[in-house]
Amino acid sequence: MNKYTIHPEVLDELRNQRPVVALESTIITHGMPYPHNLDIAKAVEDEVRAHGATPATIAVLDGNLHIGLTPQQLEKLAFTQAAMKLSRADIAIAMAKGETGGTTVAGTMVAAALVGISVFATGGIGGVHRGAELSFDVSADLNELAQTPITVVAAGAKAILDLPKTLEVLETLGVPVIAYGQDELPAFWSRSSGLKAPLRLDSAKEIALAHKTRTALGLFGGQLVANPIPIEHQITRNELKPLIDAAIKRAKVQGINKKDVTPFLLKTVLELSKGKSLSANKALILNNARLASKIAQFL
Ligand code: PSU
Ligand code: MN
């Protein structure tokens, strides 16, 4: 039977209880075009290393679940055209079929928990889509946060989603949503969403302590840390709003549904912003990698 492979460097760090940060790969296969996806994936790994932790990018390659990729594997994944998008439901099936795919936030959490990694850095999580009262489109990422003990560091959720509904579902599921260093929930490209975050913490040490306390109390599930994009890289809400609205309209007209919705919206916003969203995207992911590395050192 196919099994998982832990990169030797990651295995060594885990055995010696040194800090490891998990990284997702749907962002590579479905979130950004080649070669930006590869550049950013490499830069994020370097950022984790520069901040005292070891990166473990997670993906399925030819049916094998990898926890940590070699530079060659990362390159191959970034170049693969027909990669699958792997959430909790898809990983085992992709492995059984010998497929290649990028793991979503949910998929990456499953794999990280399997090998005892407790911190994970990404860009944005999936959430409740606009119009979900009709489409029922709610990302499996939210349910995963409710059941898998990983601290996920993201820049909030993108305005392609319905942020108030996303907060409501996370509240129902008992997932702590923690804004880092501010009261307001950040909204990916922008530091402000107009919404107050349910919780706030101001240091990596406190976030790590909260993670450990949840474990001690037998509270299953993870916590979501919403880390605002550095101010010099932010794009204001007003600037992106018309592009996001146009992307959502286009998705509706073209009948995009299920797993294709998020990649379609991301691709369309990128196209409509003429690539402007990409540099902000890079800056916020690096920022999340830094915070996740600090948190990992306290765990
Ligand atoms: N949001 C982003 N960028 C991303 C994703 C979401 O701003 O790349 C990706 C993540 O991998 C996330 C997935 O886990 O999309 C969610 O997809 P869905 O909405 O189909 O659950
Ligand atoms: Mn969905």
Coordinates of C-alpha atoms and ligand atoms in Angstrom, one line a residue:
M1 CA 0.0 0.0 0.0
N2 CA 1.1 3.6 -0.6
K3 CA 2.4 5.3 2.4
Y4 CA 3.7 8.7 3.4
T5 CA 7.3 9.9 3.2
I6 CA 8.8 12.3 5.6
H7 CA 11.7 14.3 4.2
P8 CA 14.9 13.3 6.1
E9 CA 15.5 16.8 7.4
V10 CA 11.9 17.2 8.6
L11 CA 12.1 13.7 10.3
D12 CA 15.3 14.6 12.1
E13 CA 13.8 17.9 13.4
L14 CA 10.6 16.1 14.5
R15 CA 12.5 13.4 16.3
N16 CA 14.6 16.0 18.1
Q17 CA 11.5 18.1 18.9
R18 CA 12.8 21.1 17.0
P19 CA 10.4 23.6 15.4
V20 CA 8.8 22.5 12.1
V21 CA 6.2 24.6 10.1
A22 CA 3.9 22.9 7.6
L23 CA 3.1 24.6 4.3
E24 CA 0.3 23.9 1.9
S25 CA 0.5 23.2 -1.8
T26 CA -2.9 24.1 -3.4
I27 CA -1.5 27.6 -3.4
I28 CA 1.2 26.1 -5.7
T29 CA -1.0 23.9 -7.9
H30 CA -4.2 26.1 -8.0
G31 CA -3.5 29.4 -6.4
M32 CA -0.8 31.1 -8.6
P33 CA 0.5 30.7 -12.1
Y34 CA 3.9 29.3 -13.0
P35 CA 6.6 30.5 -12.4
H36 CA 5.4 32.8 -9.6
N37 CA 4.0 29.7 -7.7
L38 CA 7.5 28.2 -7.6
D39 CA 9.3 31.4 -6.7
I40 CA 6.9 32.1 -3.8
A41 CA 7.0 28.5 -2.6
K42 CA 10.8 28.6 -2.4
A43 CA 10.8 32.0 -0.8
V44 CA 8.4 30.8 1.9
E45 CA 10.6 27.8 2.7
D46 CA 13.6 30.1 2.9
E47 CA 11.7 32.5 5.2
V48 CA 10.9 29.7 7.6
R49 CA 14.5 28.6 7.7
A50 CA 15.7 32.1 8.2
H51 CA 13.5 32.3 11.3
G52 CA 14.7 29.3 13.1
A53 CA 12.3 26.5 11.9
T54 CA 12.2 23.8 9.2
P55 CA 9.6 24.0 6.5
A56 CA 7.6 20.9 5.5
T57 CA 5.7 21.6 2.3
I58 CA 3.0 18.9 2.0
A59 CA 1.8 17.4 -1.3
V60 CA 0.9 14.1 -3.0
L61 CA 3.3 13.1 -5.8
D62 CA 2.6 10.1 -7.9
G63 CA 0.4 8.6 -5.2
N64 CA 2.9 9.2 -2.3
L65 CA 2.0 11.6 0.4
H66 CA 5.1 13.8 1.1
I67 CA 5.8 15.7 4.3
G68 CA 8.6 18.0 3.1
L69 CA 9.7 18.2 -0.5
T70 CA 13.1 18.3 -2.2
P71 CA 13.8 21.3 -4.4
Q72 CA 13.3 19.0 -7.5
Q73 CA 9.9 17.7 -6.2
L74 CA 8.8 21.3 -5.5
E75 CA 9.8 22.3 -9.0
K76 CA 7.9 19.3 -10.5
L77 CA 4.8 20.1 -8.5
A78 CA 4.8 23.8 -9.5
F79 CA 5.1 22.7 -13.2
T80 CA 2.4 20.0 -13.1
Q81 CA -0.6 21.1 -15.2
A82 CA -3.3 18.6 -14.2
A83 CA -2.6 18.4 -10.4
M84 CA -5.6 17.5 -8.2
K85 CA -6.9 19.7 -5.4
L86 CA -6.7 17.6 -2.3
S87 CA -8.9 18.3 0.7
R88 CA -9.7 15.8 3.4
A89 CA -12.0 13.9 1.1
D90 CA -9.5 13.5 -1.7
I91 CA -6.1 12.6 -0.3
A92 CA -6.6 8.8 0.1
I93 CA -8.2 8.5 -3.3
A94 CA -5.4 10.4 -5.0
M95 CA -2.9 8.1 -3.3
A96 CA -4.8 5.0 -4.3
K97 CA -4.8 6.2 -7.9
G98 CA -1.2 7.2 -8.0
E99 CA -2.1 10.8 -8.7
T100 CA -0.3 14.1 -8.0
G101 CA -2.0 17.0 -6.2
G102 CA -1.7 20.0 -4.0
T103 CA -3.1 19.8 -0.5
T104 CA -5.6 22.5 0.7
V105 CA -5.6 24.0 4.2
A106 CA -7.8 21.0 5.3
G107 CA -5.7 18.4 3.5
T108 CA -2.4 19.9 4.8
M109 CA -3.8 19.9 8.4
V110 CA -4.7 16.2 8.1
A111 CA -1.1 15.4 6.9
A112 CA 0.6 17.6 9.5
A113 CA -1.3 16.1 12.4
L114 CA -0.4 12.6 11.1
V115 CA 3.3 13.3 11.8
G116 CA 3.0 15.6 14.8
I117 CA 3.5 19.0 13.2
S118 CA 1.4 21.6 15.1
V119 CA 1.9 24.9 13.2
F120 CA 1.0 25.6 9.6
A121 CA 1.5 28.8 7.6
T122 CA -0.7 29.7 4.6
G123 CA -2.0 32.7 2.8
G124 CA -5.8 32.6 3.2
I125 CA -8.1 29.9 4.3
G126 CA -11.3 28.7 2.6
G127 CA -14.6 29.8 4.2
V128 CA -18.2 30.5 3.5
H129 CA -18.8 31.7 0.0
R130 CA -21.1 34.6 -0.8
G131 CA -24.5 33.2 -1.7
A132 CA -23.9 30.1 0.5
E133 CA -27.5 30.3 1.7
L134 CA -28.3 29.0 -1.8
S135 CA -25.2 27.1 -2.9
F136 CA -24.3 25.6 0.5
D137 CA -20.6 26.3 -0.5
V138 CA -18.7 26.2 2.8
S139 CA -15.1 25.2 2.7
A140 CA -14.0 21.9 4.3
D141 CA -11.2 24.0 5.9
L142 CA -13.6 25.2 8.5
N143 CA -14.6 21.8 9.6
E144 CA -11.0 20.7 9.7
L145 CA -10.1 23.6 12.0
A146 CA -12.9 22.2 14.3
Q147 CA -11.3 18.7 14.5
T148 CA -7.6 18.8 13.9
P149 CA -5.1 20.2 16.5
I150 CA -3.1 22.6 14.3
T151 CA -2.5 26.3 14.8
V152 CA -3.1 27.8 11.3
V153 CA -1.5 31.2 10.5
A154 CA -3.3 33.0 7.7
A155 CA -3.8 36.6 6.7
G156 CA -7.5 36.3 7.4
A157 CA -9.8 35.2 4.6
K158 CA -10.2 36.8 1.2
A159 CA -13.0 39.2 0.4
I160 CA -14.1 36.7 -2.3
L161 CA -15.8 35.0 0.7
D162 CA -18.6 36.2 3.0
L163 CA -16.5 37.1 6.0
P164 CA -19.3 37.6 8.6
K165 CA -20.8 34.2 7.7
T166 CA -17.3 32.6 7.9
L167 CA -16.9 34.0 11.4
E168 CA -20.4 32.7 12.4
V169 CA -19.5 29.2 11.2
L170 CA -16.2 29.2 13.0
E171 CA -17.9 30.4 16.2
T172 CA -20.5 27.5 15.9
L173 CA -17.6 25.0 15.4
G174 CA -15.8 26.3 18.5
V175 CA -12.7 27.4 16.5
P176 CA -10.8 30.3 18.1
V177 CA -10.3 33.1 15.6
I178 CA -7.4 35.2 16.9
A179 CA -6.3 38.5 15.4
Y180 CA -2.6 39.0 15.9
G181 CA -1.7 42.4 17.3
Q182 CA -4.9 44.3 16.5
D183 CA -8.6 44.2 17.3
E184 CA -9.9 44.0 13.8
L185 CA -10.1 40.9 11.7
P186 CA -7.6 41.3 8.8
A187 CA -8.9 40.6 5.3
F188 CA -6.0 39.1 3.4
W189 CA -4.8 41.9 1.0
S190 CA -6.0 44.5 3.5
R191 CA -5.4 44.9 7.3
S192 CA -9.0 45.8 7.9
S193 CA -12.3 44.0 7.2
G194 CA -14.6 46.3 9.1
L195 CA -15.2 43.3 11.5
K196 CA -14.0 42.9 15.0
A197 CA -12.1 39.7 15.5
P198 CA -13.6 37.4 18.2
L199 CA -10.2 37.1 20.0
R200 CA -6.8 38.9 20.1
L201 CA -3.3 37.9 21.1
D202 CA -0.1 40.0 20.8
S203 CA 2.7 37.5 20.9
A204 CA 3.8 34.2 19.5
K205 CA 4.4 32.9 23.0
E206 CA 0.8 33.5 24.0
I207 CA -0.4 31.8 20.8
A208 CA 1.7 28.8 21.6
L209 CA 0.5 28.7 25.2
A210 CA -3.1 28.8 24.0
H211 CA -2.4 25.9 21.7
K212 CA -0.9 23.9 24.6
T213 CA -3.7 24.8 26.9
R214 CA -6.3 23.6 24.4
T215 CA -4.5 20.2 24.3
A216 CA -4.3 20.1 28.1
L217 CA -8.0 20.7 28.3
G218 CA -8.8 17.9 25.7
L219 CA -10.2 20.4 23.3
F220 CA -9.9 18.9 19.9
G221 CA -9.4 21.1 16.9
G222 CA -7.1 23.9 15.9
Q223 CA -6.9 27.6 16.2
L224 CA -6.9 30.2 13.4
V225 CA -4.4 33.1 13.7
A226 CA -5.3 36.0 11.5
N227 CA -2.1 37.9 10.9
P228 CA -2.5 41.3 9.2
I229 CA -0.5 42.0 6.0
P230 CA 2.4 44.4 6.5
I231 CA 1.1 47.9 6.0
E232 CA 3.4 48.8 3.1
H233 CA 2.1 45.9 1.0
Q234 CA -1.6 46.2 1.7
I235 CA -4.2 46.9 -1.1
T236 CA -7.3 48.7 0.2
R237 CA -10.7 47.0 0.2
N238 CA -12.1 49.7 -2.1
E239 CA -9.5 49.0 -4.7
L240 CA -10.2 45.3 -5.0
K241 CA -14.0 45.3 -4.5
P242 CA -15.0 45.9 -8.1
L243 CA -12.6 43.2 -9.3
I244 CA -13.9 40.7 -6.7
D245 CA -17.5 41.5 -7.6
A246 CA -16.7 41.0 -11.3
A247 CA -15.0 37.7 -10.6
I248 CA -18.0 36.4 -8.6
K249 CA -20.4 37.5 -11.4
R250 CA -18.2 35.7 -14.0
A251 CA -18.2 32.5 -11.9
K252 CA -22.0 32.6 -11.7
V253 CA -22.4 33.2 -15.5
Q254 CA -20.0 30.3 -16.3
G255 CA -21.7 28.0 -13.8
I256 CA -18.5 27.3 -11.8
N257 CA -19.2 25.2 -8.7
K258 CA -17.8 22.8 -6.1
K259 CA -14.0 22.6 -5.9
D260 CA -13.5 24.9 -8.9
V261 CA -15.0 28.0 -7.3
T262 CA -12.0 29.1 -5.2
P263 CA -9.4 28.5 -7.8
F264 CA -11.6 30.2 -10.4
L265 CA -12.1 33.3 -8.3
L266 CA -8.4 33.6 -7.3
K267 CA -7.4 33.3 -11.0
T268 CA -9.9 35.8 -12.2
V269 CA -9.0 38.4 -9.5
L270 CA -5.3 38.0 -10.4
E271 CA -6.1 38.5 -14.0
L272 CA -8.3 41.5 -13.5
S273 CA -5.8 43.1 -11.1
K274 CA -3.2 42.6 -13.8
G275 CA -1.0 40.8 -11.4
K276 CA -1.0 43.5 -8.7
S277 CA -2.5 41.2 -6.2
L278 CA 0.5 38.8 -6.6
S279 CA 3.1 40.9 -4.8
A280 CA 0.8 41.6 -1.9
N281 CA 0.1 37.8 -1.8
K282 CA 3.8 37.1 -1.6
A283 CA 4.4 39.6 1.2
L284 CA 1.6 38.3 3.4
I285 CA 2.6 34.7 3.0
L286 CA 6.2 35.5 4.0
N287 CA 4.8 37.4 7.0
N288 CA 2.7 34.4 8.0
A289 CA 5.8 32.1 7.6
R290 CA 7.7 34.3 10.1
L291 CA 5.0 34.3 12.7
A292 CA 4.4 30.6 12.3
S293 CA 8.2 30.0 12.8
K294 CA 8.1 31.9 16.0
I295 CA 5.1 30.1 17.3
A296 CA 6.7 26.7 16.5
Q297 CA 9.7 27.6 18.6
F298 CA 7.5 28.0 21.7
L299 CA 5.7 24.7 21.1
Ligands
PSU1 N1 -7.8 31.1 -0.2 C1 -6.8 31.9 -0.7 N2 -5.8 31.3 -1.4 C2 -5.8 29.9 -1.6 C3 -6.9 29.1 -1.1 C4 -7.8 29.8 -0.4 O1 -6.8 33.1 -0.5 O2 -4.9 29.4 -2.3 C5 -6.8 27.7 -1.3 C6 -6.4 27.0 0.0 O3 -5.6 25.9 -0.3 C7 -7.7 26.6 0.7 C8 -8.5 26.2 -0.5 O4 -7.5 25.5 1.6 O5 -8.2 27.2 -1.5 C9 -10.0 26.3 -0.2 O6 -10.7 25.8 -1.3 P1 -12.3 25.5 -1.1 O7 -12.9 26.8 -0.9 O8 -12.7 24.8 -2.3 O9 -12.4 24.7 0.2
MN2 MN -16.4 24.9 -1.8

